[in-house]
PDB file of C-alpha atoms in Angstrom:
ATOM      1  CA  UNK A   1     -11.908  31.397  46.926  1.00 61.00           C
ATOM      2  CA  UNK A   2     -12.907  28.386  44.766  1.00 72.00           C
ATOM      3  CA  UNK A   3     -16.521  27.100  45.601  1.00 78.00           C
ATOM      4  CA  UNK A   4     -16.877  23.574  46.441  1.00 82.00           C
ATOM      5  CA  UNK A   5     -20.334  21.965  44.783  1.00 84.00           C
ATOM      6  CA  UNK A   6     -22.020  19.011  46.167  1.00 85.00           C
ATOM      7  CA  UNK A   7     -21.543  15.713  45.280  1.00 86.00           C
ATOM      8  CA  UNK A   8     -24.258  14.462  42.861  1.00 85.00           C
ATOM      9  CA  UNK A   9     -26.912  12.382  44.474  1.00 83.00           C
ATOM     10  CA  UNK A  10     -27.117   8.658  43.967  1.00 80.00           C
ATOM     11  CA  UNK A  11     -28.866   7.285  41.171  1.00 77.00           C
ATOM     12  CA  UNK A  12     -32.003   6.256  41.661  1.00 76.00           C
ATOM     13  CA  UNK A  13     -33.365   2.722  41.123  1.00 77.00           C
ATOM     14  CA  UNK A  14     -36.550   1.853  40.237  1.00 79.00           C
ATOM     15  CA  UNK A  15     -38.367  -1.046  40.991  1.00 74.00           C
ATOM     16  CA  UNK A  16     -38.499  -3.303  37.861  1.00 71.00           C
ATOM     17  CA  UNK A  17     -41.028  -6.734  38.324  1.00 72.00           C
ATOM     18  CA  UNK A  18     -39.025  -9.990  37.002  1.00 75.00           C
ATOM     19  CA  UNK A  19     -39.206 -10.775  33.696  1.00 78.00           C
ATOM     20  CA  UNK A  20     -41.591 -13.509  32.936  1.00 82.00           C
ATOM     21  CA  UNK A  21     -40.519 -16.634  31.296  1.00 89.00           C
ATOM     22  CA  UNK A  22     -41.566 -18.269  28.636  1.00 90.00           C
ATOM     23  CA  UNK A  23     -44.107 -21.363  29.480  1.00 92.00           C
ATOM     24  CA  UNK A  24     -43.050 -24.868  29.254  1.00 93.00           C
ATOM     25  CA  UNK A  25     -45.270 -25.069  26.095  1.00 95.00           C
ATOM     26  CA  UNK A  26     -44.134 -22.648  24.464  1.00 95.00           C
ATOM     27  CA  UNK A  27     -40.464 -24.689  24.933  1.00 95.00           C
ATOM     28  CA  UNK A  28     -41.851 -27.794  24.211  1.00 96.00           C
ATOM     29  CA  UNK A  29     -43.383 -26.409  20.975  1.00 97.00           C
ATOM     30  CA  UNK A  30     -40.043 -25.039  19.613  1.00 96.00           C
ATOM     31  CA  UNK A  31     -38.346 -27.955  20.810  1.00 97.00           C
ATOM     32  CA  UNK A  32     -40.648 -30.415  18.405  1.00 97.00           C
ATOM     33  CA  UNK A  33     -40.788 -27.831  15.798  1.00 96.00           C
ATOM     34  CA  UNK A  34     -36.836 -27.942  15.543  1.00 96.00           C
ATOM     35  CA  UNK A  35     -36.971 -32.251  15.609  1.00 96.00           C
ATOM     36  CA  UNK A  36     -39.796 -31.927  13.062  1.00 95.00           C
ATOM     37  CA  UNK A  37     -37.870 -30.891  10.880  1.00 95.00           C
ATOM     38  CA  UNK A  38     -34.371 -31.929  11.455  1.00 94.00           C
ATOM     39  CA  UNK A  39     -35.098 -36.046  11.974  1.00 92.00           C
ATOM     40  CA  UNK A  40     -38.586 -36.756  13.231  1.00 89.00           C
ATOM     41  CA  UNK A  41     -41.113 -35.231  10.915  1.00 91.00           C
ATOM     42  CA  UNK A  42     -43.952 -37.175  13.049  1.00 92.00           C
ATOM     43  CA  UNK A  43     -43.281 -34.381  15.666  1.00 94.00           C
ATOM     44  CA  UNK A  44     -44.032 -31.563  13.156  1.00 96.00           C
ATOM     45  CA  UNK A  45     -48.062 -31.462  13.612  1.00 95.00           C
ATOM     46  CA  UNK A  46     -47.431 -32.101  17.138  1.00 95.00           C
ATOM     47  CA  UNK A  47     -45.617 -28.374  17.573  1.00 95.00           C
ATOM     48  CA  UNK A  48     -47.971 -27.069  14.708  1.00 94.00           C
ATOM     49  CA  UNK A  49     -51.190 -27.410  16.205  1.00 92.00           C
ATOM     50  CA  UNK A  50     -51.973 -29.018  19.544  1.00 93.00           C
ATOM     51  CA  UNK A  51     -49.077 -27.495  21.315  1.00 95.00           C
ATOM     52  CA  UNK A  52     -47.910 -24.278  19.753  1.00 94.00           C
ATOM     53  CA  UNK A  53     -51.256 -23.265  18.549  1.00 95.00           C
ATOM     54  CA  UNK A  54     -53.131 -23.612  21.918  1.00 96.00           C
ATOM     55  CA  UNK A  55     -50.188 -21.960  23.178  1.00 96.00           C
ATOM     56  CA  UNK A  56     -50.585 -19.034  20.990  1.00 95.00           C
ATOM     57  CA  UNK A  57     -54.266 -18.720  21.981  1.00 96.00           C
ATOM     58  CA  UNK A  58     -53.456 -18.461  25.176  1.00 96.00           C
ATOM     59  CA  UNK A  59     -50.864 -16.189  24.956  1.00 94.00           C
ATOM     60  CA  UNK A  60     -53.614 -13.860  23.267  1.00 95.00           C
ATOM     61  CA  UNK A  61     -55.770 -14.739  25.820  1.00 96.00           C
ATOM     62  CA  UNK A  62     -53.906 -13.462  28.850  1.00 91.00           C
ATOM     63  CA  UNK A  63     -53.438 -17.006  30.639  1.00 93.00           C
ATOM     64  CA  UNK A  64     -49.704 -17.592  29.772  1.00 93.00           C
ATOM     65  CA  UNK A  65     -46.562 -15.425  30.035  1.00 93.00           C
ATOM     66  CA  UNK A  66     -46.305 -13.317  26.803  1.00 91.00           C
ATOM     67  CA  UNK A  67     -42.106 -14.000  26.699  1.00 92.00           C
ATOM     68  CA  UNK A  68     -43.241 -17.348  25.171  1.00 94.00           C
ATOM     69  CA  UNK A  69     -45.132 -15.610  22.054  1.00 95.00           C
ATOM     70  CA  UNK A  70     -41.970 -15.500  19.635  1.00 95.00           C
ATOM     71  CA  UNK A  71     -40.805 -19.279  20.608  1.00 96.00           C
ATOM     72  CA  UNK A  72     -44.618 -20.571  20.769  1.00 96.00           C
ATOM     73  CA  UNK A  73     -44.783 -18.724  17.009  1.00 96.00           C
ATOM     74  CA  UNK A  74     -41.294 -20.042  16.345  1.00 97.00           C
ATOM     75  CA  UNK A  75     -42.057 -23.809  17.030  1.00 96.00           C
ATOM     76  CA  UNK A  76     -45.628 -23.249  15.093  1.00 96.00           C
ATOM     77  CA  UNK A  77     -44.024 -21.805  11.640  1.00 96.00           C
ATOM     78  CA  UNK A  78     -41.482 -24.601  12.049  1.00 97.00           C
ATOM     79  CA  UNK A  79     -44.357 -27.223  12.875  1.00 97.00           C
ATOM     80  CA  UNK A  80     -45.673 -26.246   9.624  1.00 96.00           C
ATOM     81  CA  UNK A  81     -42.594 -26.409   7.451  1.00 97.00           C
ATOM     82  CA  UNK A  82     -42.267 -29.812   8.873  1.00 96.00           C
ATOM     83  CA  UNK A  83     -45.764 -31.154   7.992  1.00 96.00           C
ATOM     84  CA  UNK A  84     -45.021 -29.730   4.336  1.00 96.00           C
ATOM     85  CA  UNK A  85     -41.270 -31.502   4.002  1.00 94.00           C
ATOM     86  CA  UNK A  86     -43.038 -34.949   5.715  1.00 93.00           C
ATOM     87  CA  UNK A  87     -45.887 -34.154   3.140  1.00 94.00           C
ATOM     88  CA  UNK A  88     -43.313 -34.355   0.452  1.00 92.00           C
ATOM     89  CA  UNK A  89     -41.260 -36.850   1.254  1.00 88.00           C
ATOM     90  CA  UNK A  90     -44.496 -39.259   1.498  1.00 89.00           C
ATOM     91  CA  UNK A  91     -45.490 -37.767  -2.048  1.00 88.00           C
ATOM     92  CA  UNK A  92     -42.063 -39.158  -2.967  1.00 83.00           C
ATOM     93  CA  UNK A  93     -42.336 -42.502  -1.024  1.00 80.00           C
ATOM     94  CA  UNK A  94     -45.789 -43.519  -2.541  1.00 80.00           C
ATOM     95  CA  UNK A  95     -46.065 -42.014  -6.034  1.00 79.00           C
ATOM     96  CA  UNK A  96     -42.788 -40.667  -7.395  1.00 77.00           C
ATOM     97  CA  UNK A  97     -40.691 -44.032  -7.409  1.00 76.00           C
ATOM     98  CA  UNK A  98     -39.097 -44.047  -4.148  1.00 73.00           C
ATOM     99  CA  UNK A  99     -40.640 -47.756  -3.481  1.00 74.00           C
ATOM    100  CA  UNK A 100     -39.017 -48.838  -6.342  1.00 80.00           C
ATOM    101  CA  UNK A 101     -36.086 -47.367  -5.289  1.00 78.00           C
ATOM    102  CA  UNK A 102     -36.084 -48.677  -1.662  1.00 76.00           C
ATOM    103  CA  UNK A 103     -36.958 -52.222  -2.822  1.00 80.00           C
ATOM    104  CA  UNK A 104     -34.081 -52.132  -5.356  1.00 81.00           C
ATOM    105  CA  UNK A 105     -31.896 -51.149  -2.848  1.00 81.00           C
ATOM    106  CA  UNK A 106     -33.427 -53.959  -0.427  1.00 82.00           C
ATOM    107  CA  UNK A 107     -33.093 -56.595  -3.372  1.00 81.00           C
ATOM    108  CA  UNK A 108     -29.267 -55.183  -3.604  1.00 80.00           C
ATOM    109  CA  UNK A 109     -28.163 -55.821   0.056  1.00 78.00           C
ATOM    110  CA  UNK A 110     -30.947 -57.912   1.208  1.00 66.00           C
ATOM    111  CA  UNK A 111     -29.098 -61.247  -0.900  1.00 60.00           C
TER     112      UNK A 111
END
């Protein structure tokens, strides 16, 4: 006589809250971090400190969804590399040549 066992029960599924989403500032801060520093560099400070800064704070403060955290840091850090390439190329513009160069080139294809 072979014994029969029981089937195994079900697994059991706990109850998991939703995932929170990031905040819209947190987005918004990566967002203008990323055209900061791709094309519009006057967007840079904008994601550095007014946007992903604040955000940040509040992260830390409890008042906005902690899955925004790496983007809101994300969109700072890239805020700041932007301020520091926009930095540059106005150290270029101003007192390295680069008016000379752009009014050569004006003088070239403006006649």
């Amino acid at each position: 006589m072979s014994v029969v066992s029981p089937p195994p029960p079900p697994p059991s599924y706990e109850y998991l809250p939703p995932q929170q989403s990031a905040s819209t500032n947190a987005i918004v801060s990566l967002v203008l971090g990323i055209l900061g520093v791709v094309c519009c560099s006057l967007m840079a400070p904008i994601a550095w400190y007014p946007i992903g800064n604040q955000e940040v704070k509040a992260i830390q403060a409890g008042s906005s969804p902690a899955a925004g955290d790496g983007l809101a840091r994300a969109g700072m850090i890239l805020g700041i590399v932007g301020v520091v390439v926009f930095g540059l190329q106005l150290i270029w513009i101003f007192f390295m040549g680069g008016m000379v160069m752009l009014s050569a080139f004006a003088d070239q294809f403006g006649h």
